[in-house]
Tab-separated table of C-alpha atoms and ligand atoms in Angstrom:
chain	number	residue	atom	x	y	z
O	1	MET	CA	86.708	-20.506	-77.568
O	2	SER	CA	85.574	-22.402	-74.500
O	3	VAL	CA	83.422	-20.465	-72.016
O	4	SER	CA	84.503	-21.191	-68.466
O	5	ALA	CA	80.920	-21.078	-67.365
O	6	PRO	CA	79.064	-22.494	-64.408
O	7	LEU	CA	77.246	-25.097	-66.529
O	8	SER	CA	80.248	-27.410	-66.101
O	9	SER	CA	80.426	-26.998	-62.351
O	10	ARG	CA	78.623	-28.921	-59.652
O	11	ASP	CA	77.900	-25.810	-57.624
O	12	PHE	CA	75.677	-24.268	-60.331
O	13	TRP	CA	73.336	-27.278	-60.191
O	14	THR	CA	72.959	-27.164	-56.419
O	15	ARG	CA	70.966	-23.944	-56.859
O	16	PRO	CA	67.232	-23.905	-57.684
O	17	ARG	CA	66.181	-23.146	-61.264
O	18	ALA	CA	65.123	-19.582	-60.467
O	19	GLU	CA	68.708	-18.790	-59.434
O	20	ARG	CA	70.134	-20.346	-62.608
O	21	ALA	CA	67.816	-18.289	-64.818
O	22	ALA	CA	69.997	-15.169	-65.002
O	23	HIS	CA	72.922	-17.155	-66.368
O	24	PHE	CA	70.825	-18.783	-69.073
O	25	ALA	CA	69.323	-15.387	-69.982
O	26	GLU	CA	72.852	-14.019	-70.419
O	27	LEU	CA	73.868	-16.960	-72.611
O	28	ARG	CA	70.745	-16.541	-74.784
O	29	ALA	CA	71.602	-12.874	-75.223
O	30	ILE	CA	75.337	-12.991	-75.882
O	31	ALA	CA	76.386	-16.595	-76.633
O	32	PRO	CA	73.303	-18.647	-77.545
O	33	VAL	CA	75.417	-21.622	-78.629
O	34	SER	CA	78.548	-21.693	-76.475
O	35	LEU	CA	81.360	-24.173	-75.879
O	36	HIS	CA	81.929	-25.311	-72.292
O	37	GLU	CA	84.759	-27.167	-70.644
O	38	PRO	CA	84.167	-30.843	-69.730
O	39	SER	CA	81.683	-31.048	-66.889
O	40	ALA	CA	82.974	-31.731	-63.394
O	41	PHE	CA	79.527	-33.035	-62.455
O	42	THR	CA	79.021	-36.326	-64.306
O	43	LEU	CA	79.058	-40.017	-63.379
O	44	ALA	CA	82.208	-40.606	-65.478
O	45	PRO	CA	84.976	-38.163	-66.470
O	46	GLN	CA	84.030	-36.315	-69.667
O	47	ARG	CA	86.352	-36.750	-72.610
O	48	ARG	CA	85.611	-33.389	-74.214
O	49	GLY	CA	83.695	-30.188	-73.665
O	50	PHE	CA	80.138	-29.607	-74.874
O	51	TRP	CA	78.102	-27.014	-76.735
O	52	ALA	CA	75.205	-25.497	-74.785
O	53	VAL	CA	72.206	-24.639	-76.990
O	54	THR	CA	70.030	-22.170	-75.114
O	55	ARG	CA	67.538	-20.558	-77.540
O	56	HIS	CA	64.130	-22.041	-78.342
O	57	ALA	CA	64.596	-22.019	-82.136
O	58	ASP	CA	68.062	-23.593	-81.949
O	59	VAL	CA	66.885	-26.366	-79.597
O	60	GLN	CA	64.136	-27.176	-82.107
O	61	HIS	CA	66.684	-27.185	-84.926
O	62	VAL	CA	68.927	-29.703	-83.123
O	63	SER	CA	65.991	-31.867	-82.056
O	64	ARG	CA	64.508	-32.013	-85.553
O	65	ASN	CA	67.697	-32.917	-87.422
O	66	PRO	CA	68.646	-36.388	-86.184
O	67	ALA	CA	70.890	-37.014	-89.195
O	68	LEU	CA	73.027	-34.039	-88.182
O	69	PHE	CA	72.639	-34.374	-84.397
O	70	CYS	CA	72.432	-38.031	-83.416
O	71	SER	CA	71.402	-39.803	-80.195
O	72	GLY	CA	73.367	-43.025	-80.685
O	73	GLN	CA	76.462	-41.740	-78.863
O	74	GLY	CA	74.643	-40.812	-75.669
O	75	VAL	CA	71.939	-38.353	-74.639
O	76	GLY	CA	73.151	-37.076	-71.262
O	77	LEU	CA	75.352	-34.036	-70.739
O	78	GLY	CA	77.982	-36.312	-69.255
O	79	ASP	CA	79.313	-39.639	-70.454
O	80	LEU	CA	77.965	-42.661	-68.601
O	81	PRO	CA	80.343	-45.352	-67.335
O	82	PRO	CA	80.263	-48.224	-69.894
O	83	ASP	CA	78.480	-50.689	-67.566
O	84	ILE	CA	75.640	-48.242	-66.860
O	85	LEU	CA	75.513	-47.270	-70.533
O	86	GLU	CA	74.966	-50.883	-71.518
O	87	LEU	CA	72.087	-51.318	-69.059
O	88	ASN	CA	70.431	-48.162	-70.438
O	89	ALA	CA	70.808	-48.929	-74.143
O	90	SER	CA	67.128	-48.464	-75.069
O	91	PHE	CA	65.663	-46.730	-78.121
O	92	LEU	CA	66.308	-43.406	-76.357
O	93	VAL	CA	69.934	-43.784	-77.487
O	94	MET	CA	69.186	-44.999	-81.018
O	95	ASP	CA	68.893	-43.217	-84.354
O	96	PRO	CA	66.708	-43.849	-87.396
O	97	PRO	CA	66.079	-46.346	-88.908
O	98	GLN	CA	66.569	-48.600	-85.829
O	99	HIS	CA	64.885	-46.068	-83.535
O	100	THR	CA	61.902	-45.777	-85.884
O	101	VAL	CA	61.290	-49.534	-85.883
O	102	ILE	CA	61.417	-49.982	-82.097
O	103	ARG	CA	59.509	-46.781	-81.375
O	104	ARG	CA	56.722	-47.893	-83.712
O	105	ILE	CA	56.318	-51.130	-81.766
O	106	VAL	CA	56.239	-49.396	-78.393
O	107	SER	CA	54.142	-46.397	-79.365
O	108	GLY	CA	50.992	-48.503	-79.831
O	109	ALA	CA	50.726	-48.542	-76.059
O	110	PHE	CA	50.849	-44.751	-75.760
O	111	THR	CA	48.508	-43.411	-78.419
O	112	PRO	CA	46.132	-40.710	-77.146
O	113	ARG	CA	43.281	-43.156	-77.892
O	114	ARG	CA	44.759	-45.871	-75.713
O	115	VAL	CA	45.527	-43.387	-72.944
O	116	ALA	CA	41.937	-42.077	-73.232
O	117	ARG	CA	40.650	-45.605	-72.559
O	118	PHE	CA	42.806	-45.664	-69.408
O	119	GLU	CA	41.598	-42.199	-68.391
O	120	ALA	CA	38.625	-43.287	-66.270
O	121	ASP	CA	40.919	-45.424	-64.096
O	122	ILE	CA	43.441	-42.577	-63.845
O	123	THR	CA	40.662	-40.239	-62.684
O	124	THR	CA	39.443	-42.681	-60.019
O	125	GLU	CA	42.964	-43.278	-58.716
O	126	ALA	CA	43.783	-39.534	-58.736
O	127	ARG	CA	40.659	-38.754	-56.696
O	128	ARG	CA	41.606	-41.384	-54.119
O	129	ILE	CA	45.174	-40.078	-53.827
O	130	VAL	CA	44.199	-36.395	-53.642
O	131	ASP	CA	41.366	-36.989	-51.176
O	132	GLU	CA	43.696	-38.824	-48.835
O	133	PHE	CA	46.283	-36.044	-49.146
O	134	VAL	CA	43.770	-33.277	-48.500
O	135	ASP	CA	42.422	-35.095	-45.455
O	136	ARG	CA	45.810	-35.898	-43.933
O	137	GLY	CA	48.256	-33.387	-45.481
O	138	GLY	CA	51.940	-34.291	-45.485
O	139	ASP	CA	54.889	-34.256	-47.821
O	140	VAL	CA	54.230	-33.278	-51.418
O	141	VAL	CA	56.411	-36.047	-52.890
O	142	GLU	CA	55.912	-39.048	-50.603
O	143	ASP	CA	52.220	-38.461	-49.876
O	144	LEU	CA	51.051	-37.051	-53.216
O	145	ALA	CA	53.300	-36.638	-56.260
O	146	MET	CA	54.966	-40.067	-56.427
O	147	LYS	CA	51.757	-42.071	-56.184
O	148	LEU	CA	49.833	-41.646	-59.427
O	149	PRO	CA	52.798	-42.009	-61.846
O	150	LEU	CA	53.955	-45.147	-60.007
O	151	TRP	CA	50.476	-46.629	-60.150
O	152	ALA	CA	50.022	-45.686	-63.842
O	153	ILE	CA	53.327	-46.984	-65.189
O	154	SER	CA	53.146	-50.120	-63.018
O	155	THR	CA	49.641	-50.851	-64.263
O	156	MET	CA	50.602	-50.274	-67.893
O	157	MET	CA	53.638	-52.536	-67.607
O	158	GLY	CA	52.037	-55.121	-65.335
O	159	VAL	CA	54.403	-54.583	-62.382
O	160	PRO	CA	52.735	-56.396	-59.451
O	161	GLU	CA	51.978	-54.652	-56.168
O	162	SER	CA	54.653	-56.690	-54.369
O	163	MET	CA	57.418	-55.297	-56.603
O	164	ARG	CA	56.391	-51.670	-56.697
O	165	ALA	CA	58.338	-50.318	-53.720
O	166	GLU	CA	61.603	-51.769	-55.032
O	167	PHE	CA	60.734	-50.723	-58.596
O	168	TYR	CA	60.124	-47.145	-57.459
O	169	ARG	CA	63.270	-46.850	-55.316
O	170	ALA	CA	65.467	-48.201	-58.119
O	171	ALA	CA	63.904	-45.888	-60.719
O	172	GLU	CA	64.395	-42.944	-58.375
O	173	GLY	CA	67.978	-44.064	-57.704
O	174	GLN	CA	68.835	-43.954	-61.394
O	175	ILE	CA	67.683	-40.370	-61.704
O	176	ALA	CA	68.783	-39.065	-58.319
O	177	ALA	CA	72.264	-40.614	-58.195
O	178	GLN	CA	74.043	-37.254	-58.596
O	179	ASP	CA	72.579	-36.022	-55.311
O	180	PRO	CA	74.831	-36.998	-52.377
O	181	GLU	CA	71.781	-37.677	-50.216
O	182	TYR	CA	70.958	-40.712	-52.377
O	183	ALA	CA	74.427	-42.147	-52.798
O	184	ARG	CA	74.494	-43.508	-49.261
O	185	ALA	CA	76.753	-45.785	-47.254
O	186	GLY	CA	80.016	-44.632	-48.753
O	187	LYS	CA	79.006	-45.429	-52.334
O	188	ASP	CA	79.809	-42.941	-55.038
O	189	SER	CA	77.086	-41.778	-57.430
O	190	ALA	CA	78.211	-44.060	-60.272
O	191	THR	CA	78.102	-47.180	-58.064
O	192	PHE	CA	74.709	-46.155	-56.752
O	193	ALA	CA	73.346	-45.583	-60.292
O	194	LEU	CA	74.779	-48.902	-61.449
O	195	GLU	CA	73.126	-50.794	-58.597
O	196	ALA	CA	69.805	-49.111	-59.332
O	197	ALA	CA	70.056	-50.091	-63.019
O	198	MET	CA	70.948	-53.662	-62.063
O	199	THR	CA	67.936	-53.877	-59.756
O	200	LEU	CA	65.651	-52.708	-62.573
O	201	HIS	CA	67.187	-55.300	-64.920
O	202	ARG	CA	66.579	-58.040	-62.354
O	203	LEU	CA	62.925	-57.017	-61.985
O	204	ALA	CA	62.607	-56.777	-65.772
O	205	ALA	CA	64.077	-60.272	-66.231
O	206	GLU	CA	61.502	-61.724	-63.828
O	207	LEU	CA	58.617	-59.954	-65.522
O	208	VAL	CA	59.781	-60.767	-69.055
O	209	ALA	CA	59.988	-64.477	-68.159
O	210	ASP	CA	56.493	-64.288	-66.707
O	211	ARG	CA	55.041	-62.514	-69.790
O	212	ARG	CA	56.654	-65.008	-72.156
O	213	ALA	CA	54.763	-67.736	-70.280
O	214	HIS	CA	51.554	-65.730	-69.757
O	215	PRO	CA	51.222	-62.839	-72.220
O	216	GLY	CA	48.652	-60.254	-71.160
O	217	ASP	CA	47.433	-56.821	-72.226
O	218	ASP	CA	50.359	-54.756	-70.861
O	219	ILE	CA	53.294	-53.030	-72.580
O	220	LEU	CA	55.788	-55.743	-71.641
O	221	SER	CA	53.571	-58.375	-73.247
O	222	THR	CA	53.456	-56.244	-76.413
O	223	LEU	CA	57.254	-56.126	-76.374
O	224	VAL	CA	57.920	-59.814	-75.685
O	225	THR	CA	55.560	-60.911	-78.442
O	226	ALA	CA	56.797	-58.309	-80.981
O	227	GLN	CA	58.973	-59.387	-83.894
O	228	ILE	CA	61.362	-57.546	-86.186
O	229	ASP	CA	61.936	-59.375	-89.479
O	230	GLY	CA	60.579	-62.540	-87.878
O	231	GLU	CA	62.925	-62.286	-84.855
O	232	PRO	CA	61.878	-61.433	-81.269
O	233	LEU	CA	63.427	-58.385	-79.605
O	234	ASP	CA	66.774	-59.006	-77.931
O	235	GLU	CA	66.378	-59.711	-74.179
O	236	GLN	CA	68.858	-56.984	-73.160
O	237	LEU	CA	66.944	-54.436	-75.245
O	238	LEU	CA	63.636	-55.482	-73.656
O	239	ARG	CA	65.081	-54.911	-70.213
O	240	SER	CA	66.584	-51.545	-71.186
O	241	ILE	CA	63.198	-50.400	-72.453
O	242	PHE	CA	61.750	-51.422	-69.090
O	243	VAL	CA	64.423	-49.263	-67.384
O	244	LEU	CA	63.526	-46.328	-69.653
O	245	PHE	CA	59.816	-46.580	-68.817
O	246	ALA	CA	60.556	-47.005	-65.125
O	247	THR	CA	62.544	-43.772	-65.003
O	248	ALA	CA	60.697	-41.682	-67.620
O	249	GLY	CA	57.292	-42.802	-66.359
O	250	ASN	CA	57.875	-42.057	-62.680
O	251	ASP	CA	60.191	-39.154	-62.318
O	252	THR	CA	58.881	-36.552	-64.731
O	253	THR	CA	55.209	-36.649	-63.812
O	254	ARG	CA	56.129	-36.734	-60.124
O	255	THR	CA	58.279	-33.623	-60.632
O	256	SER	CA	55.523	-31.830	-62.572
O	257	THR	CA	53.099	-32.499	-59.724
O	258	SER	CA	55.384	-31.423	-56.886
O	259	GLN	CA	56.604	-28.357	-58.783
O	260	GLY	CA	53.009	-27.558	-59.769
O	261	VAL	CA	51.891	-27.601	-56.132
O	262	ARG	CA	54.835	-25.368	-55.236
O	263	LEU	CA	54.000	-22.931	-58.044
O	264	PHE	CA	50.350	-22.689	-57.009
O	265	ALA	CA	51.363	-22.222	-53.350
O	266	GLU	CA	53.668	-19.367	-54.412
O	267	ASN	CA	51.041	-17.857	-56.737
O	268	PRO	CA	47.748	-18.008	-54.809
O	269	ASP	CA	46.082	-15.682	-57.360
O	270	GLN	CA	46.679	-18.341	-60.041
O	271	TRP	CA	45.192	-21.021	-57.790
O	272	ARG	CA	42.070	-18.910	-57.148
O	273	ARG	CA	41.780	-18.326	-60.881
O	274	LEU	CA	41.961	-22.020	-61.691
O	275	ARG	CA	39.391	-22.887	-59.037
O	276	ALA	CA	37.052	-20.202	-60.364
O	277	ASP	CA	37.414	-21.386	-63.958
O	278	PRO	CA	38.251	-25.096	-64.400
O	279	THR	CA	38.288	-24.666	-68.201
O	280	LEU	CA	41.764	-23.202	-67.625
O	281	LEU	CA	43.060	-26.610	-66.592
O	282	PRO	CA	44.651	-27.644	-69.924
O	283	SER	CA	46.571	-24.364	-70.267
O	284	ALA	CA	47.483	-24.506	-66.563
O	285	ILE	CA	49.048	-27.955	-67.054
O	286	GLU	CA	51.110	-26.716	-70.029
O	287	GLU	CA	52.305	-23.768	-67.947
O	288	VAL	CA	53.297	-26.068	-65.076
O	289	VAL	CA	55.355	-28.208	-67.484
O	290	ARG	CA	56.949	-25.113	-69.074
O	291	TYR	CA	57.775	-23.445	-65.789
O	292	ALA	CA	58.927	-26.608	-64.004
O	293	THR	CA	60.822	-27.992	-67.033
O	294	PRO	CA	61.130	-31.410	-65.331
O	295	VAL	CA	63.821	-32.530	-67.805
O	296	ILE	CA	66.613	-29.937	-67.909
O	297	HIS	CA	68.465	-31.162	-70.985
O	298	PHE	CA	69.068	-33.869	-73.525
O	299	ARG	CA	72.238	-34.159	-75.554
O	300	ARG	CA	73.017	-35.044	-79.158
O	301	THR	CA	76.349	-35.546	-80.967
O	302	ALA	CA	77.174	-33.708	-84.204
O	303	THR	CA	77.659	-36.196	-87.053
O	304	GLN	CA	79.467	-33.663	-89.262
O	305	ASP	CA	80.917	-30.149	-89.099
O	306	THR	CA	78.087	-27.647	-88.971
O	307	GLU	CA	77.264	-24.087	-87.994
O	308	LEU	CA	74.598	-23.085	-85.488
O	309	ALA	CA	73.852	-19.500	-84.440
O	310	GLY	CA	77.351	-18.501	-85.520
O	311	ALA	CA	79.080	-21.336	-83.646
O	312	GLN	CA	81.342	-23.692	-85.604
O	313	ILE	CA	80.475	-27.166	-84.331
O	314	ALA	CA	82.831	-30.017	-85.281
O	315	ALA	CA	81.820	-33.608	-86.058
O	316	GLY	CA	81.838	-35.606	-82.805
O	317	ASP	CA	81.108	-32.598	-80.559
O	318	PRO	CA	78.466	-33.102	-77.844
O	319	VAL	CA	75.568	-30.655	-78.342
O	320	VAL	CA	73.308	-30.148	-75.316
O	321	MET	CA	69.755	-28.815	-75.687
O	322	PHE	CA	68.859	-26.893	-72.530
O	323	TYR	CA	65.052	-27.055	-72.402
O	324	GLU	CA	65.317	-25.172	-69.113
O	325	SER	CA	66.640	-22.203	-71.065
O	326	ALA	CA	64.457	-22.561	-74.192
O	327	ASN	CA	61.313	-22.539	-72.036
O	328	PHE	CA	62.219	-19.079	-70.753
O	329	ASP	CA	63.298	-17.607	-74.100
O	330	GLU	CA	61.991	-14.033	-74.042
O	331	THR	CA	61.692	-13.918	-77.824
O	332	VAL	CA	59.027	-16.655	-77.621
O	333	PHE	CA	57.386	-16.192	-74.191
O	334	ASP	CA	56.176	-12.817	-72.888
O	335	ALA	CA	57.349	-12.244	-69.300
O	336	PRO	CA	58.769	-15.778	-69.139
O	337	GLU	CA	59.424	-15.656	-65.389
O	338	THR	CA	55.712	-15.018	-64.741
O	339	PHE	CA	53.745	-18.177	-63.938
O	340	ASP	CA	50.588	-17.521	-65.972
O	341	ILE	CA	48.054	-20.334	-66.297
O	342	THR	CA	46.259	-18.525	-69.126
O	343	ARG	CA	49.385	-18.399	-71.309
O	344	ASP	CA	48.306	-19.062	-74.882
O	345	PRO	CA	49.995	-20.007	-77.118
O	346	ASN	CA	52.513	-21.872	-74.993
O	347	PRO	CA	54.927	-23.659	-77.337
O	348	HIS	CA	57.134	-24.940	-74.502
O	349	LEU	CA	59.737	-27.639	-75.100
O	350	GLY	CA	59.167	-29.482	-71.824
O	351	PHE	CA	58.403	-32.692	-73.720
O	352	GLY	CA	61.273	-32.147	-76.156
O	353	GLY	CA	61.976	-30.127	-79.248
O	354	GLY	CA	59.533	-31.925	-81.543
O	355	GLY	CA	61.962	-34.345	-83.170
O	356	THR	CA	61.911	-38.128	-83.529
O	357	HIS	CA	62.490	-38.638	-79.786
O	358	PHE	CA	59.579	-36.397	-78.722
O	359	CYS	CA	58.199	-37.669	-75.414
O	360	LEU	CA	56.234	-40.850	-75.932
O	361	GLY	CA	54.440	-40.434	-72.620
O	362	ALA	CA	53.188	-36.858	-73.163
O	363	SER	CA	49.483	-37.852	-73.423
O	364	LEU	CA	49.794	-40.124	-70.409
O	365	ALA	CA	51.531	-37.411	-68.383
O	366	ARG	CA	48.977	-34.749	-69.366
O	367	SER	CA	46.126	-37.061	-68.500
O	368	GLN	CA	47.541	-37.753	-65.027
O	369	LEU	CA	48.264	-34.089	-64.348
O	370	ARG	CA	44.755	-33.096	-65.452
O	371	ALA	CA	43.182	-35.695	-63.156
O	372	LEU	CA	45.308	-34.687	-60.157
O	373	PHE	CA	44.941	-30.935	-60.461
O	374	THR	CA	41.230	-31.193	-61.267
O	375	ARG	CA	40.613	-33.010	-57.996
O	376	LEU	CA	42.992	-30.775	-56.065
O	377	ALA	CA	41.168	-27.685	-57.361
O	378	GLU	CA	37.856	-29.190	-56.254
O	379	ARG	CA	39.124	-30.040	-52.787
O	380	ALA	CA	41.777	-27.476	-51.808
O	381	GLU	CA	40.758	-23.897	-51.142
O	382	THR	CA	44.277	-22.829	-50.290
O	383	ILE	CA	47.690	-24.456	-50.564
O	384	GLU	CA	50.565	-23.487	-48.313
O	385	ALA	CA	54.030	-24.920	-48.794
O	386	GLY	CA	57.090	-24.956	-46.544
O	387	GLN	CA	60.686	-24.921	-47.716
O	388	ALA	CA	61.337	-27.152	-50.743
O	389	ALA	CA	64.455	-29.373	-50.735
O	390	TYR	CA	65.598	-29.478	-54.356
O	391	LEU	CA	67.419	-32.379	-55.968
O	392	THR	CA	71.032	-31.656	-56.926
O	393	SER	CA	71.078	-32.675	-60.594
O	394	ASN	CA	71.926	-31.304	-64.028
O	395	PHE	CA	69.279	-33.574	-65.583
O	396	VAL	CA	66.004	-33.142	-63.680
O	397	ASN	CA	64.423	-30.295	-61.738
O	398	GLY	CA	63.292	-32.561	-58.905
O	399	ILE	CA	61.933	-31.744	-55.483
O	400	LYS	CA	62.961	-34.177	-52.745
O	401	ARG	CA	60.651	-32.941	-49.984
O	402	MET	CA	58.276	-30.106	-49.279
O	403	PRO	CA	55.712	-29.978	-46.468
O	404	VAL	CA	52.268	-28.841	-47.604
O	405	THR	CA	49.245	-27.637	-45.684
O	406	ILE	CA	45.878	-27.601	-47.424
O	407	THR	CA	42.704	-25.834	-46.386
O	408	ALA	CA	39.943	-28.105	-47.604
O	409	SER	CA	36.939	-26.460	-49.206
N	1	HEM	C1	55.521	-34.191	-67.532
N	1	HEM	C2	56.031	-35.387	-67.734
N	1	HEM	C3	57.094	-35.676	-68.759
N	1	HEM	C4	58.057	-34.858	-69.275
N	1	HEM	C5	58.320	-33.402	-68.951
N	1	HEM	C6	58.821	-35.656	-70.229
N	1	HEM	C7	59.887	-35.177	-70.977
N	1	HEM	C8	60.536	-35.883	-71.962
N	1	HEM	C9	61.586	-35.360	-72.804
N	1	HEM	C10	62.149	-33.941	-72.709
N	1	HEM	C11	61.966	-36.327	-73.670
N	1	HEM	C12	63.042	-36.236	-74.735
N	1	HEM	C13	62.459	-35.659	-75.977
N	1	HEM	C14	63.432	-35.451	-77.087
N	1	HEM	O1	64.596	-35.870	-76.995
N	1	HEM	O2	63.009	-34.847	-78.097
N	1	HEM	C15	61.164	-37.493	-73.351
N	1	HEM	C16	61.269	-38.693	-74.002
N	1	HEM	C17	60.600	-39.822	-73.601
N	1	HEM	N1	59.602	-39.896	-72.646
N	1	HEM	FE1	58.886	-38.409	-71.521
N	1	HEM	N2	58.315	-36.926	-70.247
N	1	HEM	C18	57.260	-36.984	-69.373
N	1	HEM	C19	56.478	-38.084	-69.093
N	1	HEM	C20	56.668	-39.329	-69.614
N	1	HEM	C21	55.903	-40.500	-69.268
N	1	HEM	C22	54.725	-40.544	-68.269
N	1	HEM	C23	56.398	-41.518	-69.980
N	1	HEM	C24	55.857	-42.902	-69.955
N	1	HEM	C25	56.487	-43.959	-69.812
N	1	HEM	C26	57.487	-41.004	-70.810
N	1	HEM	C27	58.248	-41.729	-71.699
N	1	HEM	C28	59.210	-41.209	-72.540
N	1	HEM	C29	59.965	-42.014	-73.491
N	1	HEM	C30	59.817	-43.516	-73.705
N	1	HEM	C31	60.831	-41.139	-74.164
N	1	HEM	C32	61.853	-41.502	-75.233
N	1	HEM	C33	61.238	-41.397	-76.601
N	1	HEM	C34	62.217	-41.735	-77.707
N	1	HEM	O3	63.426	-41.805	-77.479
N	1	HEM	O4	61.752	-41.956	-78.831
N	1	HEM	N3	57.618	-39.665	-70.556
N	1	HEM	N4	60.290	-37.189	-72.329
């Protein structure tokens, strides 16, 4: 039976997460794995409906069984138009053993040890960004949240200063294309997303050519010099990996920061608590990621008939893991709607369900968020936020704008 539920509609995703929570709570209670009609809110018409997986344990089950729930047929709730799909064909949409080989090559750049070596620079940059924000105030995204992730991922990939504005806008365009505000000048969302992907490929092509001639110490150099069975990586794959890092590296950490500032502005007691006891910072960061759930979902496709929480899933069915729901599962989190920076344990699935595709940038993201909120706690006695403009998207919980006023300590 197909549930004619709001998850397939556009309207549902124009509302902020807090307003979607009641629907997910109902699904967890009465239909934890439910079949939905094809979504009306995708870049290309969906061929078939999808299963929504809403409980924490079931999301982990799907994530940790790649042989049963594969990534190779797409990872978004909706189908992508073929041209966009081709430009995004990175290891995110691969399965073992191919995924394992590529991920091993790339992951050298993201080990906690390597990120730790980068940490001093992250701290210096975060202090500069936060100090400027505290002194001048402004918009949480443009003047604070977008800056550190852009600097970090550009530095790690060797994107020069002169390219960064275009790099950032294109990365943002890929993620934000569903929101009508971004698809400007009469272009539909799919055209806008395609143009953004093409821009990133053009930048990648320039940088790859440069690194082939002058290899350095950055991730792209690692990729252009890597070999699989004596062969270099395919050029199209190199560029798609660049696109993946551009989007994954910018958007999610930016969203965690802007949502974190909003959460602390709305919960001044939690801000006072963090300022009084900075040892709470690591658990505060985990709570920000849980509560914000920057990535709403990822999808898998069933490779064979299977049963999950009483639902009969057929081979070929899209199966969508709603992290946004799993992170508020009342059987795992006490008072899930309470933003509690002391929450411990906090086994949130904000970085994924623990399977082979678990977020490669988790250490990098945590390190940036620690540096930013440490400095903000040192400098900001109070945080006041105006109305947040939320991104319309069924993929990320973004904030587009939110004015912030800080009282410096
Ligand atoms: C708070 C910030 C972040 C959040 C919430 C986040 C979330 C996620 C999620 C949910 C996944 C999918 C996991 C799965 O399917 O099991 C993922 C994968 C990934 N993330 Fe992140 N991410 C963040 C930051 C970053 C950063 C800074 C990077 C750095 C470039 C990054 C790179 C990646 C990559 C490359 C993958 C794909 C891994 C694979 O397919 O093997 N992420 N992330």
